Amino acid sequence: MSSSTVNYVDHTYRDFSRFVEEGGELVRHKKSDANFPAKLHKMLSNPEHSRVIAWMPHGRAWKILNKDLLFSSVIPKYYVCKKYDSFTRQLNGWGFKRLYQSGPDLGCFYHECFLRGLPKLTCLIRRLKSNQGKTTPYPAGEPNFYLISETYPLPDSEPLDASARCPEAAEEGASTALALDTPARGNEAPSHSMSPNQIQFPSLPQIHPSTLGPSAVQESAAFAQIPHQDLSQEPMA
């Protein structure tokens, strides 16, 4: 295959950590607090799950530490999902990207509007249009979040409210958990979706990953001591 026909993952990265402070508008809709990204942020922000799924030290990406426990004990509290492929298909559909560069962030997922301690930003995440085509990983172009965090540090996770501690009660029972195993119907995005081009963003720092080079920062000792499964060879959804 000619290199000109390869569709590589675009890792151009903008910093949203000061989005609201710099005049950005949080465009919300009726499902903003209960859609896939919002529930995922609650899951990651719950310290009870920190040995199963957790933020990386910089707070801009997250990693699955124990896939078996994730689907047996954690996922059922937030989603109706029994398959890893269904979960990663949702991640891809909401624009999350996976990291393949060797280093502490290998196998992590990220989205520029999905940041630790800033759950309100998840309302800016929109489902991608279907039929985007397959993309090829581009490790050399991935952002170095350790260098980025030196300039744009993130807050720690916000204190959990009752809904985060007990999502079943907040969502009126497990029957309201999002069903992820059900195939999507049709090729159209949900009616409440909004194209990123329709959201008015202030001037945000745009970080070009290709200028950052490979990661030279080692994973923090505390995080490295947590045992976790190697998911780097899992197939992409």
C-alpha positions as YAML, in Angstrom:
chain: A
units: angstrom
residues:
- id: 1
  name: MET
  ca: [0.00, 0.00, 0.00]
- id: 2
  name: SER
  ca: [1.33, 3.41, -0.90]
- id: 3
  name: SER
  ca: [2.10, 5.69, 2.06]
- id: 4
  name: SER
  ca: [-0.04, 8.37, 0.43]
- id: 5
  name: THR
  ca: [-3.13, 6.18, 0.89]
- id: 6
  name: VAL
  ca: [-2.55, 5.33, 4.55]
- id: 7
  name: ASN
  ca: [-5.02, 7.08, 6.89]
- id: 8
  name: TYR
  ca: [-2.98, 7.71, 10.02]
- id: 9
  name: VAL
  ca: [-4.49, 8.71, 13.35]
- id: 10
  name: ASP
  ca: [-4.38, 12.50, 13.77]
- id: 11
  name: HIS
  ca: [-2.90, 13.31, 17.18]
- id: 12
  name: THR
  ca: [-3.03, 17.11, 16.89]
- id: 13
  name: TYR
  ca: [-3.80, 18.16, 20.44]
- id: 14
  name: ARG
  ca: [-5.36, 21.30, 21.94]
- id: 15
  name: ASP
  ca: [-5.33, 22.11, 25.64]
- id: 16
  name: PHE
  ca: [-8.85, 22.42, 27.10]
- id: 17
  name: SER
  ca: [-7.81, 22.70, 30.76]
- id: 18
  name: ARG
  ca: [-8.56, 26.46, 30.76]
- id: 19
  name: PHE
  ca: [-11.40, 26.33, 28.27]
- id: 20
  name: VAL
  ca: [-14.05, 27.91, 30.53]
- id: 21
  name: GLU
  ca: [-11.67, 30.46, 32.08]
- id: 22
  name: GLU
  ca: [-10.72, 31.69, 28.61]
- id: 23
  name: GLY
  ca: [-14.30, 32.27, 27.49]
- id: 24
  name: GLY
  ca: [-15.35, 28.89, 26.18]
- id: 25
  name: GLU
  ca: [-19.02, 27.95, 26.34]
- id: 26
  name: LEU
  ca: [-20.10, 24.55, 27.64]
- id: 27
  name: VAL
  ca: [-22.76, 23.59, 25.09]
- id: 28
  name: ARG
  ca: [-24.94, 21.08, 26.91]
- id: 29
  name: HIS
  ca: [-27.87, 18.92, 25.89]
- id: 30
  name: LYS
  ca: [-30.38, 16.84, 27.83]
- id: 31
  name: LYS
  ca: [-28.16, 13.74, 27.86]
- id: 32
  name: SER
  ca: [-24.89, 15.45, 28.70]
- id: 33
  name: ASP
  ca: [-24.79, 14.06, 32.23]
- id: 34
  name: ALA
  ca: [-25.71, 10.50, 31.31]
- id: 35
  name: ASN
  ca: [-23.99, 9.77, 28.01]
- id: 36
  name: PHE
  ca: [-21.00, 7.48, 27.49]
- id: 37
  name: PRO
  ca: [-18.20, 10.02, 28.20]
- id: 38
  name: ALA
  ca: [-19.93, 11.39, 31.32]
- id: 39
  name: LYS
  ca: [-20.37, 7.92, 32.82]
- id: 40
  name: LEU
  ca: [-16.80, 6.99, 31.94]
- id: 41
  name: HIS
  ca: [-15.51, 10.09, 33.73]
- id: 42
  name: LYS
  ca: [-17.49, 9.16, 36.86]
- id: 43
  name: MET
  ca: [-16.06, 5.65, 36.68]
- id: 44
  name: LEU
  ca: [-12.48, 6.90, 36.48]
- id: 45
  name: SER
  ca: [-13.01, 9.49, 39.20]
- id: 46
  name: ASN
  ca: [-14.19, 6.89, 41.71]
- id: 47
  name: PRO
  ca: [-11.19, 5.85, 43.86]
- id: 48
  name: GLU
  ca: [-12.86, 2.50, 44.51]
- id: 49
  name: HIS
  ca: [-12.01, 1.54, 40.92]
- id: 50
  name: SER
  ca: [-8.41, 2.80, 40.92]
- id: 51
  name: ARG
  ca: [-6.86, -0.68, 40.77]
- id: 52
  name: VAL
  ca: [-9.06, -1.63, 37.85]
- id: 53
  name: ILE
  ca: [-9.15, 1.49, 35.68]
- id: 54
  name: ALA
  ca: [-7.27, 4.70, 36.45]
- id: 55
  name: TRP
  ca: [-6.01, 8.05, 35.27]
- id: 56
  name: MET
  ca: [-2.36, 8.30, 34.38]
- id: 57
  name: PRO
  ca: [-0.35, 10.66, 36.63]
- id: 58
  name: HIS
  ca: [-0.72, 13.59, 34.20]
- id: 59
  name: GLY
  ca: [-4.53, 13.18, 34.09]
- id: 60
  name: ARG
  ca: [-4.85, 13.43, 30.29]
- id: 61
  name: ALA
  ca: [-5.10, 9.73, 29.52]
- id: 62
  name: TRP
  ca: [-6.29, 6.65, 31.33]
- id: 63
  name: LYS
  ca: [-5.53, 2.95, 31.38]
- id: 64
  name: ILE
  ca: [-7.36, -0.32, 31.98]
- id: 65
  name: LEU
  ca: [-5.40, -2.16, 34.66]
- id: 66
  name: ASN
  ca: [-7.50, -5.31, 34.99]
- id: 67
  name: LYS
  ca: [-9.85, -6.11, 32.13]
- id: 68
  name: ASP
  ca: [-11.47, -9.08, 33.87]
- id: 69
  name: LEU
  ca: [-12.40, -7.12, 36.99]
- id: 70
  name: LEU
  ca: [-13.49, -4.17, 34.87]
- id: 71
  name: PHE
  ca: [-16.18, -6.19, 33.15]
- id: 72
  name: SER
  ca: [-17.18, -8.31, 36.13]
- id: 73
  name: SER
  ca: [-17.34, -5.65, 38.85]
- id: 74
  name: VAL
  ca: [-17.16, -2.11, 37.47]
- id: 75
  name: ILE
  ca: [-18.72, -1.86, 34.01]
- id: 76
  name: PRO
  ca: [-22.12, -3.29, 35.15]
- id: 77
  name: LYS
  ca: [-22.57, -0.27, 37.44]
- id: 78
  name: TYR
  ca: [-22.45, 2.11, 34.49]
- id: 79
  name: TYR
  ca: [-23.16, 0.26, 31.24]
- id: 80
  name: VAL
  ca: [-24.87, -2.84, 29.91]
- id: 81
  name: CYS
  ca: [-21.77, -4.29, 28.28]
- id: 82
  name: LYS
  ca: [-20.17, -7.73, 28.38]
- id: 83
  name: LYS
  ca: [-17.68, -7.47, 25.53]
- id: 84
  name: TYR
  ca: [-14.40, -5.57, 25.37]
- id: 85
  name: ASP
  ca: [-14.93, -5.02, 21.64]
- id: 86
  name: SER
  ca: [-18.25, -3.27, 22.34]
- id: 87
  name: PHE
  ca: [-16.56, -1.00, 24.88]
- id: 88
  name: THR
  ca: [-13.70, -0.03, 22.56]
- id: 89
  name: ARG
  ca: [-16.16, 0.48, 19.70]
- id: 90
  name: GLN
  ca: [-17.88, 3.10, 21.84]
- id: 91
  name: LEU
  ca: [-14.54, 4.71, 22.65]
- id: 92
  name: ASN
  ca: [-13.75, 4.96, 18.95]
- id: 93
  name: GLY
  ca: [-17.22, 6.28, 18.18]
- id: 94
  name: TRP
  ca: [-16.82, 9.10, 20.72]
- id: 95
  name: GLY
  ca: [-13.41, 10.09, 19.37]
- id: 96
  name: PHE
  ca: [-11.11, 8.54, 21.98]
- id: 97
  name: LYS
  ca: [-7.67, 7.61, 20.67]
- id: 98
  name: ARG
  ca: [-5.35, 4.88, 21.79]
- id: 99
  name: LEU
  ca: [-1.64, 5.32, 22.48]
- id: 100
  name: TYR
  ca: [0.87, 2.89, 20.97]
- id: 101
  name: GLN
  ca: [4.19, 4.59, 21.70]
- id: 102
  name: SER
  ca: [6.47, 2.55, 23.96]
- id: 103
  name: GLY
  ca: [6.48, 3.97, 27.49]
- id: 104
  name: PRO
  ca: [4.21, 4.34, 30.52]
- id: 105
  name: ASP
  ca: [1.23, 5.48, 28.43]
- id: 106
  name: LEU
  ca: [1.28, 2.45, 26.11]
- id: 107
  name: GLY
  ca: [-2.28, 1.10, 25.77]
- id: 108
  name: CYS
  ca: [-3.90, 4.21, 27.28]
- id: 109
  name: PHE
  ca: [-6.85, 6.10, 25.78]
- id: 110
  name: TYR
  ca: [-7.33, 9.86, 25.59]
- id: 111
  name: HIS
  ca: [-9.56, 12.65, 24.27]
- id: 112
  name: GLU
  ca: [-8.61, 16.31, 24.43]
- id: 113
  name: CYS
  ca: [-11.90, 17.15, 26.21]
- id: 114
  name: PHE
  ca: [-11.61, 14.26, 28.68]
- id: 115
  name: LEU
  ca: [-9.45, 15.52, 31.53]
- id: 116
  name: ARG
  ca: [-9.07, 14.51, 35.16]
- id: 117
  name: GLY
  ca: [-10.84, 16.85, 37.56]
- id: 118
  name: LEU
  ca: [-12.81, 18.58, 34.78]
- id: 119
  name: PRO
  ca: [-15.94, 16.43, 34.25]
- id: 120
  name: LYS
  ca: [-17.97, 19.33, 32.83]
- id: 121
  name: LEU
  ca: [-15.86, 19.29, 29.67]
- id: 122
  name: THR
  ca: [-17.36, 15.94, 28.64]
- id: 123
  name: CYS
  ca: [-20.39, 17.80, 27.27]
- id: 124
  name: LEU
  ca: [-18.11, 19.02, 24.46]
- id: 125
  name: ILE
  ca: [-17.46, 15.46, 23.28]
- id: 126
  name: ARG
  ca: [-19.61, 14.47, 20.31]
- id: 127
  name: ARG
  ca: [-20.07, 11.16, 18.55]
- id: 128
  name: LEU
  ca: [-18.20, 10.94, 15.29]
- id: 129
  name: LYS
  ca: [-20.04, 10.35, 12.06]
- id: 130
  name: SER
  ca: [-20.06, 6.71, 11.05]
- id: 131
  name: ASN
  ca: [-18.07, 5.29, 8.15]
- id: 132
  name: GLN
  ca: [-14.93, 7.21, 9.09]
- id: 133
  name: GLY
  ca: [-12.82, 4.37, 7.74]
- id: 134
  name: LYS
  ca: [-9.96, 2.52, 9.38]
- id: 135
  name: THR
  ca: [-7.02, 4.47, 10.71]
- id: 136
  name: THR
  ca: [-3.45, 3.32, 11.22]
- id: 137
  name: PRO
  ca: [-1.71, 3.97, 14.55]
- id: 138
  name: TYR
  ca: [0.94, 6.70, 14.41]
- id: 139
  name: PRO
  ca: [3.08, 6.33, 17.57]
- id: 140
  name: ALA
  ca: [5.64, 8.91, 16.45]
- id: 141
  name: GLY
  ca: [2.97, 11.61, 16.35]
- id: 142
  name: GLU
  ca: [1.41, 10.92, 19.74]
- id: 143
  name: PRO
  ca: [1.40, 13.75, 22.31]
- id: 144
  name: ASN
  ca: [3.78, 13.65, 25.25]
- id: 145
  name: PHE
  ca: [1.39, 14.32, 28.11]
- id: 146
  name: TYR
  ca: [4.17, 14.48, 30.68]
- id: 147
  name: LEU
  ca: [5.72, 17.48, 28.96]
- id: 148
  name: ILE
  ca: [2.30, 19.04, 28.36]
- id: 149
  name: SER
  ca: [1.37, 18.72, 32.04]
- id: 150
  name: GLU
  ca: [4.44, 20.72, 33.03]
- id: 151
  name: THR
  ca: [2.92, 23.76, 31.29]
- id: 152
  name: TYR
  ca: [-0.77, 22.93, 31.72]
- id: 153
  name: PRO
  ca: [-1.16, 20.94, 34.97]
- id: 154
  name: LEU
  ca: [-4.56, 19.48, 35.78]
- id: 155
  name: PRO
  ca: [-6.44, 19.45, 39.10]
- id: 156
  name: ASP
  ca: [-6.93, 16.28, 41.05]
- id: 157
  name: SER
  ca: [-10.25, 14.48, 40.70]
- id: 158
  name: GLU
  ca: [-13.20, 16.34, 42.17]
- id: 159
  name: PRO
  ca: [-14.76, 14.94, 45.37]
- id: 160
  name: LEU
  ca: [-17.33, 12.33, 44.52]
- id: 161
  name: ASP
  ca: [-20.98, 13.16, 44.96]
- id: 162
  name: ALA
  ca: [-23.67, 10.59, 45.70]
- id: 163
  name: SER
  ca: [-24.30, 9.87, 42.03]
- id: 164
  name: ALA
  ca: [-20.66, 9.00, 41.44]
- id: 165
  name: ARG
  ca: [-20.51, 6.69, 44.46]
- id: 166
  name: CYS
  ca: [-23.75, 4.99, 43.56]
- id: 167
  name: PRO
  ca: [-24.56, 5.50, 39.88]
- id: 168
  name: GLU
  ca: [-27.35, 2.91, 40.04]
- id: 169
  name: ALA
  ca: [-29.33, 5.01, 42.50]
- id: 170
  name: ALA
  ca: [-28.66, 8.27, 40.72]
- id: 171
  name: GLU
  ca: [-29.84, 6.83, 37.40]
- id: 172
  name: GLU
  ca: [-32.88, 5.16, 39.01]
- id: 173
  name: GLY
  ca: [-31.64, 1.62, 38.84]
- id: 174
  name: ALA
  ca: [-29.47, -0.51, 36.62]
- id: 175
  name: SER
  ca: [-32.17, -0.53, 33.95]
- id: 176
  name: THR
  ca: [-31.00, 2.92, 32.86]
- id: 177
  name: ALA
  ca: [-27.41, 1.82, 32.27]
- id: 178
  name: LEU
  ca: [-26.27, 2.46, 28.75]
- id: 179
  name: ALA
  ca: [-26.52, -0.60, 26.51]
- id: 180
  name: LEU
  ca: [-23.23, -0.86, 24.65]
- id: 181
  name: ASP
  ca: [-23.58, -4.37, 23.24]
- id: 182
  name: THR
  ca: [-26.51, -3.33, 21.03]
- id: 183
  name: PRO
  ca: [-25.37, -2.57, 17.48]
- id: 184
  name: ALA
  ca: [-25.93, 1.01, 16.35]
- id: 185
  name: ARG
  ca: [-28.93, 1.53, 14.09]
- id: 186
  name: GLY
  ca: [-28.32, 3.38, 10.88]
- id: 187
  name: ASN
  ca: [-25.45, 5.69, 10.06]
- id: 188
  name: GLU
  ca: [-26.72, 8.91, 11.57]
- id: 189
  name: ALA
  ca: [-25.47, 10.46, 14.76]
- id: 190
  name: PRO
  ca: [-27.98, 10.94, 17.60]
- id: 191
  name: SER
  ca: [-30.27, 13.92, 17.20]
- id: 192
  name: HIS
  ca: [-28.61, 15.72, 20.10]
- id: 193
  name: SER
  ca: [-25.15, 15.43, 18.54]
- id: 194
  name: MET
  ca: [-23.40, 18.55, 17.38]
- id: 195
  name: SER
  ca: [-20.53, 18.83, 14.98]
- id: 196
  name: PRO
  ca: [-17.33, 20.11, 16.63]
- id: 197
  name: ASN
  ca: [-17.39, 22.85, 14.01]
- id: 198
  name: GLN
  ca: [-20.64, 24.17, 15.53]
- id: 199
  name: ILE
  ca: [-19.07, 24.65, 18.96]
- id: 200
  name: GLN
  ca: [-17.52, 28.07, 19.44]
- id: 201
  name: PHE
  ca: [-14.06, 27.48, 20.87]
- id: 202
  name: PRO
  ca: [-11.88, 30.32, 22.14]
- id: 203
  name: SER
  ca: [-8.28, 30.44, 20.99]
- id: 204
  name: LEU
  ca: [-6.75, 27.36, 22.57]
- id: 205
  name: PRO
  ca: [-3.09, 26.38, 22.79]
- id: 206
  name: GLN
  ca: [-2.56, 23.88, 19.98]
- id: 207
  name: ILE
  ca: [0.19, 21.42, 20.71]
- id: 208
  name: HIS
  ca: [1.74, 19.73, 17.70]
- id: 209
  name: PRO
  ca: [2.75, 16.28, 18.91]
- id: 210
  name: SER
  ca: [5.36, 15.79, 16.19]
- id: 211
  name: THR
  ca: [7.48, 18.54, 17.75]
- id: 212
  name: LEU
  ca: [7.48, 16.97, 21.19]
- id: 213
  name: GLY
  ca: [9.39, 13.82, 20.31]
- id: 214
  name: PRO
  ca: [9.20, 10.45, 22.09]
- id: 215
  name: SER
  ca: [8.44, 10.37, 25.78]
- id: 216
  name: ALA
  ca: [11.46, 10.76, 28.00]
- id: 217
  name: VAL
  ca: [9.51, 10.73, 31.26]
- id: 218
  name: GLN
  ca: [9.21, 7.54, 33.26]
- id: 219
  name: GLU
  ca: [5.95, 6.49, 34.87]
- id: 220
  name: SER
  ca: [5.57, 7.53, 38.48]
- id: 221
  name: ALA
  ca: [6.70, 4.90, 40.98]
- id: 222
  name: ALA
  ca: [3.31, 4.78, 42.70]
- id: 223
  name: PHE
  ca: [1.46, 4.05, 39.48]
- id: 224
  name: ALA
  ca: [4.08, 1.57, 38.26]
- id: 225
  name: GLN
  ca: [3.61, -0.55, 41.37]
- id: 226
  name: ILE
  ca: [-0.04, -1.24, 40.52]
- id: 227
  name: PRO
  ca: [-0.28, -4.62, 38.76]
- id: 228
  name: HIS
  ca: [-2.05, -4.42, 35.43]
- id: 229
  name: GLN
  ca: [-2.74, -6.50, 32.37]
- id: 230
  name: ASP
  ca: [-0.88, -5.79, 29.13]
- id: 231
  name: LEU
  ca: [-3.61, -4.75, 26.72]
- id: 232
  name: SER
  ca: [-1.27, -3.35, 24.10]
- id: 233
  name: GLN
  ca: [-1.93, -6.31, 21.83]
- id: 234
  name: GLU
  ca: [-5.72, -6.11, 22.05]
- id: 235
  name: PRO
  ca: [-7.31, -5.70, 18.60]
- id: 236
  name: MET
  ca: [-8.65, -2.28, 17.71]
- id: 237
  name: ALA
  ca: [-12.45, -2.05, 17.45]
...
